[in-house]
Amino acid sequence: IWTDDLPLCQMCGVGTATNCVYGPDGKGTLSHPNEDGHLRFRGEDGCFLYGVFNGYDGSRVASFASQCLTAELLLGQLNSSHTDNDVRRILTQAFDVVEKSYFETIDDALAEKAHLSNYLPPHNENVPFHQLSPQSQKVQERLKELEREVSGGATAVVALILNSKLYIANVGTNRALLCKSSSDGQNQVQQIGRPHSTDNEDELQRLAALGVDSARVRQAGQIAGQSSTRRLGDYRVKFNYNEIDLLSAAKTRPIIAEPEIHGSQSLDSVTGFLLLMSEGLINALESAHGPEQANQEIVAMVAAELALQTSLETVSQSVVERVKRLHHDVYVSGRQRATYCSRHEDMTLLIRTLNYPLADGVLTPTQGGRIYPVSVPYSNSQSTSKTSVTLSLVMPSQNTLTNGTNTASTLEEGTPTPGQSPTATLQSTNTQTQSSSSSSGDGSLFRQRGSQAAQPDETGRVPPYVDFSQFYHLWGSDHSDSQSTQGGLGPQ
């Protein structure tokens, strides 16, 4: 409601998939409604705001945070005159307001919950429901309703672009990746920040300073059902943390909603894309293939889809579907990692391009025309860091035929011209793939047929009407080291 008048950003796309639990037959079922959320707005003064929210125990906090955070940042609070320190302060304040505003919305329900709890006799939870008095049964049912209303939380990763500078604000276990594509075809992948989880040394030290036994936290791996040490909402760990065994020794609130802010990072000369991913997407990919190459693998998938698709929505959704398929395939394969892949949570991927062309604009044929991919750009094999080159056939709008090259992550300068043999190189991490193609360009590959169709001769054959001599000449010049052109090619 607050943000209805804000324009959506058209330079990004979002892909989603719901959670899934696999049965013995490999078929998946939904265990709960989708709890993820996202935002993607274009503000005034060259300001852009993106976010991915991973909700749990309901979608209420994720939904509230995406609305409230946008209102706290894009309704006049940010402008191009703000310094880096101003932006960090405004971001931190916005998260604080979101947290407080959310708890205000459940204040009445929490008060009613505390009030009704006084009517239940001690140790009442061990008594079977049917043995309770009618009044106690009503109280129990109402308490369950209230618990559903107030429970749940969310983690968030938010990206702000202002004055061509990137700021990342993170609370919890989602992930932000910045991919920069260089002119020589290399993809440089940077993970911005670390997740606030039970194996983050800085977070464990923060908890230890509050009196919490960090070694126990690390061993448990979770706090009240979640691995995150920073969260939005979740009244249990904010108000009742003394009742949670792991947190009972804390001097003050141990699970916080304060974001860790990274920035600013200049985007002036950057060509590439920004990825915001929910914890469910990261975990699904790491469960299937291990954590070692997960960042490179997701970047390779995005680059491959950007080379094929003309819509960022399609790119984002295609990548999420690939991760979902990889995860499922590992489960049904029964391989070593299958035990990690019996289920996955909701998945969300937001892609924001940075001066990065989509498939439509990657290559402009000399004679005009559309690009039709004719090869598969990515293999779902275990070799996760490889991205192959996509060869494209440019269908001519005139009487010429031109071959073009189109890579999955870089744009070659210029376009193929008659007589050239363009070569495109792609390198993702440590893998290099090369492709080359030649174009005749002058249209003489095909001889014009007369308007009168050729008649069969006495053997029933039609005389040849396609002249391949130039093809054989070009082939011979390209392969002179391995095959002689003198009689080695052409009809025998």
Short mmCIF file of C-alpha atoms in Angstrom, two decimals:
data_model
loop_
_atom_site.label_atom_id
_atom_site.label_comp_id
_atom_site.label_asym_id
_atom_site.label_seq_id
_atom_site.Cartn_x
_atom_site.Cartn_y
_atom_site.Cartn_z
CA ILE A 1 0.00 0.00 0.00
CA TRP A 2 2.77 2.45 0.95
CA THR A 3 4.71 1.81 -2.24
CA ASP A 4 1.97 1.47 -4.85
CA ASP A 5 3.02 4.66 -6.67
CA LEU A 6 6.71 3.77 -6.92
CA PRO A 7 7.81 2.52 -10.36
CA LEU A 8 9.22 -0.98 -10.63
CA CYS A 9 12.77 -1.24 -11.95
CA GLN A 10 12.86 -2.69 -15.46
CA MET A 11 16.60 -3.45 -15.35
CA CYS A 12 16.16 -6.48 -13.12
CA GLY A 13 14.35 -9.80 -13.12
CA VAL A 14 13.15 -12.11 -10.36
CA GLY A 15 12.82 -15.90 -10.43
CA THR A 16 11.16 -17.98 -7.72
CA ALA A 17 10.39 -21.59 -6.82
CA THR A 18 8.40 -22.95 -3.91
CA ASN A 19 9.73 -25.37 -1.33
CA CYS A 20 9.63 -29.07 -2.04
CA VAL A 21 9.88 -32.37 -0.16
CA TYR A 22 10.65 -35.44 -2.29
CA GLY A 23 8.94 -38.76 -1.75
CA PRO A 24 10.55 -42.18 -2.34
CA ASP A 25 9.33 -42.03 -5.95
CA GLY A 26 11.11 -38.71 -6.54
CA LYS A 27 7.91 -36.70 -6.77
CA GLY A 28 7.85 -33.46 -4.83
CA THR A 29 5.18 -32.02 -2.55
CA LEU A 30 4.78 -28.56 -1.04
CA SER A 31 5.36 -28.48 2.73
CA HIS A 32 4.13 -24.88 3.29
CA PRO A 33 3.10 -21.79 1.29
CA ASN A 34 5.91 -19.67 -0.20
CA GLU A 35 7.51 -17.52 2.52
CA ASP A 36 10.10 -15.57 0.51
CA GLY A 37 9.66 -11.95 -0.51
CA HIS A 38 11.45 -9.38 -2.67
CA LEU A 39 11.42 -5.73 -3.74
CA ARG A 40 12.64 -4.00 -6.91
CA PHE A 41 11.96 -0.27 -7.16
CA ARG A 42 13.30 2.74 -9.00
CA GLY A 43 13.26 5.85 -6.87
CA GLU A 44 13.99 9.48 -7.70
CA ASP A 45 17.40 11.06 -8.19
CA GLY A 46 18.95 7.96 -9.82
CA CYS A 47 18.19 5.74 -6.84
CA PHE A 48 17.41 2.02 -7.11
CA LEU A 49 16.42 -0.38 -4.34
CA TYR A 50 16.38 -4.20 -4.47
CA GLY A 51 15.89 -6.81 -1.78
CA VAL A 52 15.38 -10.52 -1.19
CA PHE A 53 13.75 -11.73 2.03
CA ASN A 54 13.83 -15.29 3.32
CA GLY A 55 10.81 -15.78 5.57
CA TYR A 56 10.27 -18.68 7.97
CA ASP A 57 7.34 -19.87 10.06
CA GLY A 58 5.09 -17.83 7.79
CA SER A 59 5.46 -15.03 5.23
CA ARG A 60 4.21 -12.19 7.43
CA VAL A 61 7.61 -10.70 8.39
CA ALA A 62 9.07 -10.98 4.87
CA SER A 63 6.00 -9.29 3.37
CA PHE A 64 5.92 -6.54 6.01
CA ALA A 65 9.66 -5.87 5.74
CA SER A 66 9.62 -5.53 1.95
CA GLN A 67 6.82 -2.93 2.16
CA CYS A 68 8.04 -1.02 5.20
CA LEU A 69 11.70 -0.92 4.18
CA THR A 70 10.79 0.54 0.79
CA ALA A 71 8.69 3.24 2.47
CA GLU A 72 11.54 4.05 4.86
CA LEU A 73 14.07 4.49 2.05
CA LEU A 74 12.38 5.69 -1.13
CA LEU A 75 9.77 8.23 -0.03
CA GLY A 76 12.14 11.20 -0.03
CA GLN A 77 14.74 9.98 2.47
CA LEU A 78 17.59 9.46 0.00
CA ASN A 79 19.02 11.92 -2.53
CA SER A 80 22.19 12.37 -4.58
CA SER A 81 23.71 14.85 -2.08
CA HIS A 82 24.07 12.19 0.63
CA THR A 83 27.55 11.00 1.57
CA ASP A 84 28.52 7.37 2.18
CA ASN A 85 28.12 7.88 5.92
CA ASP A 86 24.67 9.40 5.40
CA VAL A 87 23.57 6.39 3.33
CA ARG A 88 24.85 3.89 5.92
CA ARG A 89 23.06 5.76 8.71
CA ILE A 90 19.79 5.92 6.75
CA LEU A 91 19.97 2.20 5.91
CA THR A 92 20.63 1.23 9.54
CA GLN A 93 17.79 3.44 10.78
CA ALA A 94 15.42 1.94 8.20
CA PHE A 95 16.02 -1.61 9.45
CA ASP A 96 15.51 -0.43 13.04
CA VAL A 97 12.18 1.19 12.11
CA VAL A 98 11.07 -1.97 10.26
CA GLU A 99 11.77 -4.12 13.31
CA LYS A 100 9.99 -1.80 15.74
CA SER A 101 7.05 -1.23 13.40
CA TYR A 102 6.56 -4.96 12.92
CA PHE A 103 6.45 -5.64 16.64
CA GLU A 104 3.91 -2.83 17.03
CA THR A 105 1.61 -4.73 14.66
CA ILE A 106 1.66 -7.82 16.90
CA ASP A 107 1.66 -6.04 20.29
CA ASP A 108 -2.02 -6.70 20.92
CA ALA A 109 -1.74 -10.36 19.98
CA LEU A 110 1.32 -10.81 22.24
CA ALA A 111 -0.52 -9.13 25.12
CA GLU A 112 -3.56 -11.36 24.63
CA LYS A 113 -1.29 -14.40 24.45
CA ALA A 114 0.38 -13.51 27.76
CA HIS A 115 -3.01 -12.82 29.36
CA LEU A 116 -4.57 -16.13 28.26
CA SER A 117 -1.52 -18.11 29.41
CA ASN A 118 -2.41 -17.14 32.98
CA TYR A 119 -5.68 -19.08 32.70
CA LEU A 120 -3.97 -22.38 31.99
CA PRO A 121 -2.85 -24.51 34.94
CA PRO A 122 0.91 -25.24 35.15
CA HIS A 123 2.23 -28.20 33.09
CA ASN A 124 -0.99 -28.05 31.11
CA GLU A 125 0.85 -28.83 27.88
CA ASN A 126 1.32 -32.45 28.97
CA VAL A 127 -2.41 -33.04 29.38
CA PRO A 128 -4.17 -34.52 26.28
CA PHE A 129 -6.46 -31.99 24.62
CA HIS A 130 -9.62 -34.10 25.06
CA GLN A 131 -9.07 -34.30 28.84
CA LEU A 132 -9.06 -30.52 29.25
CA SER A 133 -12.12 -28.66 30.48
CA PRO A 134 -14.20 -26.91 27.78
CA GLN A 135 -12.88 -23.54 28.93
CA SER A 136 -9.25 -24.74 28.80
CA GLN A 137 -9.85 -26.20 25.33
CA LYS A 138 -11.05 -22.80 24.07
CA VAL A 139 -8.05 -21.10 25.63
CA GLN A 140 -5.68 -23.64 24.01
CA GLU A 141 -7.25 -23.15 20.58
CA ARG A 142 -7.06 -19.37 20.87
CA LEU A 143 -3.42 -19.57 21.99
CA LYS A 144 -2.58 -21.64 18.91
CA GLU A 145 -4.25 -19.04 16.69
CA LEU A 146 -2.30 -16.24 18.35
CA GLU A 147 0.97 -18.16 18.04
CA ARG A 148 0.41 -18.47 14.29
CA GLU A 149 -0.19 -14.71 14.13
CA VAL A 150 2.92 -13.65 16.03
CA SER A 151 5.49 -16.33 15.16
CA GLY A 152 7.98 -16.17 12.33
CA GLY A 153 10.77 -13.99 11.12
CA ALA A 154 12.86 -13.21 8.07
CA THR A 155 16.41 -12.59 6.91
CA ALA A 156 17.14 -9.92 4.32
CA VAL A 157 19.74 -8.84 1.80
CA VAL A 158 19.17 -5.38 0.33
CA ALA A 159 21.01 -3.58 -2.47
CA LEU A 160 20.88 0.19 -2.90
CA ILE A 161 22.30 1.98 -5.93
CA LEU A 162 22.74 5.75 -5.52
CA ASN A 163 25.04 8.05 -7.51
CA SER A 164 26.26 4.94 -9.39
CA LYS A 165 27.50 3.50 -6.09
CA LEU A 166 26.44 0.13 -4.70
CA TYR A 167 25.58 -0.46 -1.04
CA ILE A 168 24.67 -3.88 0.36
CA ALA A 169 22.83 -4.21 3.69
CA ASN A 170 22.62 -7.75 5.03
CA VAL A 171 20.75 -9.29 7.96
CA GLY A 172 21.10 -13.07 8.13
CA THR A 173 21.94 -15.77 5.65
CA ASN A 174 20.99 -14.58 2.16
CA ARG A 175 23.74 -13.74 -0.35
CA ALA A 176 24.83 -10.95 -2.67
CA LEU A 177 27.21 -11.55 -5.61
CA LEU A 178 28.70 -8.94 -7.92
CA CYS A 179 29.94 -10.27 -11.25
CA LYS A 180 32.23 -8.06 -13.35
CA SER A 181 32.88 -9.03 -16.96
CA SER A 182 36.17 -7.83 -18.42
CA SER A 183 36.84 -7.10 -22.07
CA ASP A 184 38.87 -10.31 -22.44
CA GLY A 185 35.87 -12.42 -21.44
CA GLN A 186 36.69 -13.18 -17.82
CA ASN A 187 34.01 -13.18 -15.13
CA GLN A 188 35.24 -11.88 -11.79
CA VAL A 189 32.88 -12.96 -9.02
CA GLN A 190 32.79 -11.16 -5.68
CA GLN A 191 30.68 -12.28 -2.73
CA ILE A 192 29.77 -9.19 -0.73
CA GLY A 193 29.79 -9.92 2.99
CA ARG A 194 29.48 -13.14 4.94
CA PRO A 195 26.28 -14.73 6.22
CA HIS A 196 25.35 -14.07 9.84
CA SER A 197 25.27 -17.70 10.85
CA THR A 198 26.36 -19.97 13.67
CA ASP A 199 29.74 -20.61 12.00
CA ASN A 200 30.62 -16.93 11.43
CA GLU A 201 33.56 -16.17 13.74
CA ASP A 202 32.69 -12.48 14.09
CA GLU A 203 29.12 -13.31 15.08
CA LEU A 204 30.28 -15.95 17.57
CA GLN A 205 32.58 -13.37 19.16
CA ARG A 206 29.69 -10.90 19.36
CA LEU A 207 27.54 -13.50 21.12
CA ALA A 208 30.38 -14.50 23.44
CA ALA A 209 30.79 -10.86 24.50
CA LEU A 210 27.14 -10.95 25.64
CA GLY A 211 27.75 -14.02 27.81
CA VAL A 212 26.54 -16.70 25.37
CA ASP A 213 28.54 -19.94 25.11
CA SER A 214 29.67 -19.61 21.49
CA ALA A 215 31.14 -23.12 21.37
CA ARG A 216 27.71 -24.58 22.13
CA VAL A 217 26.13 -22.33 19.51
CA ARG A 218 28.62 -23.50 16.88
CA GLN A 219 28.03 -27.15 17.80
CA ALA A 220 24.22 -26.78 17.76
CA GLY A 221 24.32 -25.11 14.33
CA GLN A 222 20.91 -23.54 14.93
CA ILE A 223 19.24 -21.13 17.34
CA ALA A 224 15.49 -21.69 17.77
CA GLY A 225 15.32 -23.61 14.50
CA GLN A 226 17.34 -21.21 12.31
CA SER A 227 21.05 -20.94 11.51
CA SER A 228 20.96 -17.12 11.40
CA THR A 229 22.31 -14.94 14.22
CA ARG A 230 20.64 -11.77 12.87
CA ARG A 231 16.94 -11.70 11.98
CA LEU A 232 13.94 -9.47 11.47
CA GLY A 233 10.98 -10.28 13.71
CA ASP A 234 10.91 -13.63 15.57
CA TYR A 235 9.59 -12.50 18.97
CA ARG A 236 10.83 -15.72 20.61
CA VAL A 237 14.51 -14.80 20.27
CA LYS A 238 13.89 -11.06 20.80
CA PHE A 239 11.65 -11.01 23.89
CA ASN A 240 11.86 -14.53 25.32
CA TYR A 241 15.54 -15.30 24.70
CA ASN A 242 16.14 -16.01 28.40
CA GLU A 243 13.83 -19.01 28.03
CA ILE A 244 15.96 -20.46 25.20
CA ASP A 245 18.70 -22.68 26.59
CA LEU A 246 21.46 -21.56 24.21
CA LEU A 247 20.72 -17.87 24.83
CA SER A 248 19.69 -17.93 28.49
CA ALA A 249 23.00 -16.48 29.73
CA ALA A 250 22.87 -13.41 27.44
CA LYS A 251 23.13 -10.04 29.18
CA THR A 252 21.10 -8.32 26.49
CA ARG A 253 19.23 -9.23 23.28
CA PRO A 254 21.63 -11.55 21.36
CA ILE A 255 19.72 -11.98 18.07
CA ILE A 256 19.58 -8.56 16.42
CA ALA A 257 18.14 -6.95 13.29
CA GLU A 258 21.01 -4.49 12.77
CA PRO A 259 22.31 -4.80 9.18
CA GLU A 260 25.94 -5.17 8.23
CA ILE A 261 26.49 -2.60 5.49
CA HIS A 262 29.07 -2.93 2.72
CA GLY A 263 29.79 0.00 0.43
CA SER A 264 30.13 2.11 -1.33
CA GLN A 265 31.42 0.41 -4.46
CA SER A 266 31.54 2.44 -7.67
CA LEU A 267 29.64 1.00 -10.63
CA ASP A 268 30.74 3.67 -13.14
CA SER A 269 32.84 1.42 -15.38
CA VAL A 270 31.35 -1.95 -14.40
CA THR A 271 29.90 -4.32 -16.96
CA GLY A 272 28.25 -7.33 -15.39
CA PHE A 273 25.39 -8.11 -13.05
CA LEU A 274 24.35 -8.16 -9.40
CA LEU A 275 22.71 -11.24 -7.89
CA LEU A 276 20.62 -11.33 -4.70
CA MET A 277 19.79 -14.87 -3.58
CA SER A 278 17.66 -16.28 -0.80
CA GLU A 279 19.13 -18.85 1.56
CA GLY A 280 16.93 -21.55 0.00
CA LEU A 281 18.54 -21.11 -3.44
CA ILE A 282 22.07 -21.16 -2.02
CA ASN A 283 21.40 -24.23 0.12
CA ALA A 284 19.80 -26.15 -2.77
CA LEU A 285 22.81 -25.58 -5.03
CA GLU A 286 25.34 -26.32 -2.28
CA SER A 287 23.44 -29.46 -1.25
CA ALA A 288 23.58 -30.76 -4.81
CA HIS A 289 27.17 -29.89 -5.75
CA GLY A 290 28.95 -28.83 -2.55
CA PRO A 291 29.80 -25.28 -1.48
CA GLU A 292 33.20 -24.97 -3.18
CA GLN A 293 32.10 -23.67 -6.59
CA ALA A 294 28.54 -22.53 -5.85
CA ASN A 295 29.18 -18.85 -6.61
CA GLN A 296 30.97 -19.60 -9.89
CA GLU A 297 28.29 -22.07 -10.88
CA ILE A 298 25.37 -19.68 -10.36
CA VAL A 299 27.23 -16.94 -12.26
CA ALA A 300 27.90 -19.36 -15.13
CA MET A 301 24.20 -20.22 -15.30
CA VAL A 302 23.18 -16.56 -15.30
CA ALA A 303 25.73 -15.67 -18.00
CA ALA A 304 24.57 -18.56 -20.17
CA GLU A 305 20.90 -17.58 -19.87
CA LEU A 306 21.67 -13.90 -20.52
CA ALA A 307 23.24 -14.99 -23.82
CA LEU A 308 20.04 -16.82 -24.79
CA GLN A 309 17.06 -14.92 -23.40
CA THR A 310 15.59 -11.56 -24.29
CA SER A 311 13.86 -10.98 -20.94
CA LEU A 312 15.44 -10.68 -17.49
CA GLU A 313 12.36 -12.28 -15.96
CA THR A 314 12.93 -15.32 -18.18
CA VAL A 315 16.65 -15.38 -17.33
CA SER A 316 15.98 -15.32 -13.57
CA GLN A 317 13.26 -17.95 -13.72
CA SER A 318 15.33 -20.20 -15.98
CA VAL A 319 18.27 -20.13 -13.56
CA VAL A 320 16.04 -20.98 -10.59
CA GLU A 321 14.53 -23.86 -12.58
CA ARG A 322 18.03 -25.13 -13.39
CA VAL A 323 19.00 -25.16 -9.71
CA LYS A 324 15.74 -26.90 -8.87
CA ARG A 325 16.38 -29.53 -11.55
CA LEU A 326 20.00 -30.05 -10.45
CA HIS A 327 18.86 -30.58 -6.87
CA HIS A 328 16.16 -33.06 -7.88
CA ASP A 329 18.47 -34.95 -10.24
CA VAL A 330 21.04 -35.47 -7.48
CA TYR A 331 18.33 -36.81 -5.17
CA VAL A 332 16.95 -39.36 -7.65
CA SER A 333 20.46 -40.37 -8.76
CA GLY A 334 21.21 -41.93 -5.37
CA ARG A 335 24.76 -40.56 -5.55
CA GLN A 336 26.82 -39.56 -2.55
CA ARG A 337 25.14 -36.16 -2.08
CA ALA A 338 21.60 -37.54 -2.52
CA THR A 339 21.11 -37.67 1.25
CA TYR A 340 21.52 -33.87 1.40
CA CYS A 341 18.87 -33.32 -1.27
CA SER A 342 15.68 -34.84 0.12
CA ARG A 343 14.06 -31.38 0.33
CA HIS A 344 14.68 -27.72 -0.45
CA GLU A 345 13.23 -24.46 0.82
CA ASP A 346 11.68 -21.59 -1.16
CA MET A 347 14.11 -20.12 -3.69
CA THR A 348 14.36 -16.54 -4.93
CA LEU A 349 16.89 -15.00 -7.34
CA LEU A 350 17.02 -11.31 -8.28
CA ILE A 351 19.28 -10.29 -11.19
CA ARG A 352 20.16 -6.64 -11.86
CA THR A 353 22.25 -6.09 -14.99
CA LEU A 354 24.98 -3.43 -15.10
CA ASN A 355 25.60 -2.28 -18.69
CA TYR A 356 25.21 -5.94 -19.67
CA PRO A 357 23.43 -6.69 -22.96
CA LEU A 358 20.70 -9.28 -23.28
CA ALA A 359 20.65 -11.77 -26.15
CA ASP A 360 18.78 -9.34 -28.43
CA GLY A 361 21.47 -6.72 -28.22
CA VAL A 362 24.61 -8.81 -27.96
CA LEU A 363 25.25 -8.93 -31.68
CA THR A 364 23.95 -6.75 -34.49
CA PRO A 365 24.43 -8.54 -37.81
CA THR A 366 25.97 -6.48 -40.59
CA GLN A 367 22.97 -7.06 -42.81
CA GLY A 368 20.36 -7.07 -40.04
CA GLY A 369 18.42 -10.06 -38.82
CA ARG A 370 17.69 -12.02 -35.64
CA ILE A 371 19.96 -14.30 -33.66
CA TYR A 372 18.89 -17.92 -33.29
CA PRO A 373 20.99 -19.96 -30.83
CA VAL A 374 22.04 -23.28 -32.28
CA SER A 375 23.91 -24.87 -29.38
CA VAL A 376 23.39 -25.63 -25.69
CA PRO A 377 25.30 -23.03 -23.64
CA TYR A 378 25.64 -24.81 -20.32
CA SER A 379 26.11 -28.34 -19.07
CA ASN A 380 24.57 -29.50 -15.81
CA SER A 381 27.60 -31.66 -15.19
CA GLN A 382 29.69 -31.70 -12.04
CA SER A 383 32.21 -29.38 -13.75
CA THR A 384 30.55 -26.36 -12.25
CA SER A 385 32.82 -23.53 -13.30
CA LYS A 386 32.61 -24.08 -17.05
CA THR A 387 30.49 -21.95 -19.30
CA SER A 388 30.57 -22.82 -22.99
CA VAL A 389 30.30 -20.47 -25.90
CA THR A 390 27.00 -20.22 -27.70
CA LEU A 391 27.24 -20.18 -31.49
CA SER A 392 24.44 -18.29 -33.16
CA LEU A 393 23.08 -18.32 -36.67
CA VAL A 394 21.95 -14.88 -37.78
CA MET A 395 19.07 -15.27 -40.17
CA PRO A 396 19.52 -12.61 -42.86
CA SER A 397 16.92 -10.06 -43.78
CA GLN A 398 18.52 -9.68 -47.24
CA ASN A 399 20.16 -12.09 -49.69
CA THR A 400 23.27 -12.70 -47.61
CA LEU A 401 24.17 -15.29 -45.04
CA THR A 402 26.29 -14.28 -42.06
CA ASN A 403 27.63 -16.36 -39.25
CA GLY A 404 28.05 -14.63 -35.89
CA THR A 405 29.61 -15.51 -32.57
CA ASN A 406 27.91 -14.81 -29.32
CA THR A 407 29.55 -15.60 -25.97
CA ALA A 408 27.84 -16.24 -22.69
CA SER A 409 29.54 -13.45 -20.82
CA THR A 410 31.24 -10.90 -23.04
CA LEU A 411 30.55 -8.70 -26.04
CA GLU A 412 33.21 -8.61 -28.75
CA GLU A 413 33.91 -5.17 -30.14
CA GLY A 414 32.27 -4.57 -33.48
CA THR A 415 30.33 -6.93 -35.66
CA PRO A 416 31.42 -9.45 -38.27
CA THR A 417 32.09 -7.88 -41.65
CA PRO A 418 32.52 -9.64 -44.99
CA GLY A 419 35.76 -11.54 -45.16
CA GLN A 420 36.45 -11.57 -41.42
CA SER A 421 36.75 -14.65 -39.23
CA PRO A 422 35.67 -13.36 -35.82
CA THR A 423 36.88 -15.26 -32.77
CA ALA A 424 35.19 -15.00 -29.38
CA THR A 425 36.75 -16.08 -26.11
CA LEU A 426 35.00 -16.68 -22.82
CA GLN A 427 36.75 -17.35 -19.55
CA SER A 428 34.82 -18.06 -16.36
CA THR A 429 37.11 -18.52 -13.37
CA ASN A 430 39.77 -20.91 -14.71
CA THR A 431 38.11 -22.25 -17.80
CA GLN A 432 38.65 -20.99 -21.32
CA THR A 433 36.54 -21.92 -24.31
CA GLN A 434 37.17 -20.72 -27.85
CA SER A 435 35.06 -20.62 -30.91
CA SER A 436 35.51 -19.18 -34.35
CA SER A 437 33.38 -18.80 -37.40
CA SER A 438 33.83 -17.47 -40.90
CA SER A 439 31.49 -15.53 -43.09
CA SER A 440 31.57 -15.09 -46.81
CA GLY A 441 29.36 -12.03 -46.71
CA ASP A 442 29.20 -11.42 -50.47
CA GLY A 443 26.29 -13.73 -51.10
CA SER A 444 28.09 -15.72 -53.81
CA LEU A 445 27.74 -18.95 -51.87
CA PHE A 446 24.43 -19.45 -53.62
CA ARG A 447 24.02 -18.99 -57.34
CA GLN A 448 20.77 -17.43 -58.38
CA ARG A 449 18.46 -19.96 -59.96
CA GLY A 450 16.52 -18.92 -62.96
CA SER A 451 12.83 -18.42 -62.66
CA GLN A 452 12.43 -21.57 -64.68
CA ALA A 453 13.11 -24.66 -62.57
CA ALA A 454 15.86 -26.91 -63.89
CA GLN A 455 14.63 -30.03 -65.68
CA PRO A 456 15.95 -33.52 -64.83
CA ASP A 457 18.38 -35.06 -67.31
CA GLU A 458 18.11 -38.52 -68.76
CA THR A 459 19.30 -40.10 -65.48
CA GLY A 460 16.58 -38.30 -63.54
CA ARG A 461 19.02 -35.94 -61.82
CA VAL A 462 18.67 -32.17 -61.55
CA PRO A 463 21.83 -30.18 -62.48
CA PRO A 464 23.55 -28.57 -59.47
CA TYR A 465 22.51 -25.00 -58.70
CA VAL A 466 24.58 -24.31 -55.57
CA ASP A 467 28.20 -23.30 -56.10
CA PHE A 468 30.39 -24.60 -53.23
CA SER A 469 33.72 -23.55 -54.74
CA GLN A 470 34.15 -20.59 -52.38
CA PHE A 471 33.30 -22.80 -49.41
CA TYR A 472 36.03 -25.25 -50.44
CA HIS A 473 38.47 -22.37 -50.91
CA LEU A 474 37.75 -20.96 -47.45
CA TRP A 475 37.89 -24.40 -45.84
CA GLY A 476 41.19 -25.11 -47.54
CA SER A 477 42.78 -21.86 -46.34
CA ASP A 478 41.64 -22.55 -42.76
CA HIS A 479 42.78 -26.22 -42.76
CA SER A 480 45.83 -26.11 -45.01
CA ASP A 481 48.00 -27.68 -42.31
CA SER A 482 45.94 -30.83 -42.03
CA GLN A 483 44.36 -31.33 -45.41
CA SER A 484 45.38 -30.35 -48.90
CA THR A 485 42.88 -28.38 -50.91
CA GLN A 486 44.13 -29.89 -54.14
CA GLY A 487 41.54 -32.56 -54.73
CA GLY A 488 41.10 -33.20 -51.02
CA LEU A 489 37.75 -31.44 -50.94
CA GLY A 490 34.79 -31.16 -53.25
CA PRO A 491 32.76 -33.72 -55.09
CA GLN A 492 34.71 -36.81 -56.05
#
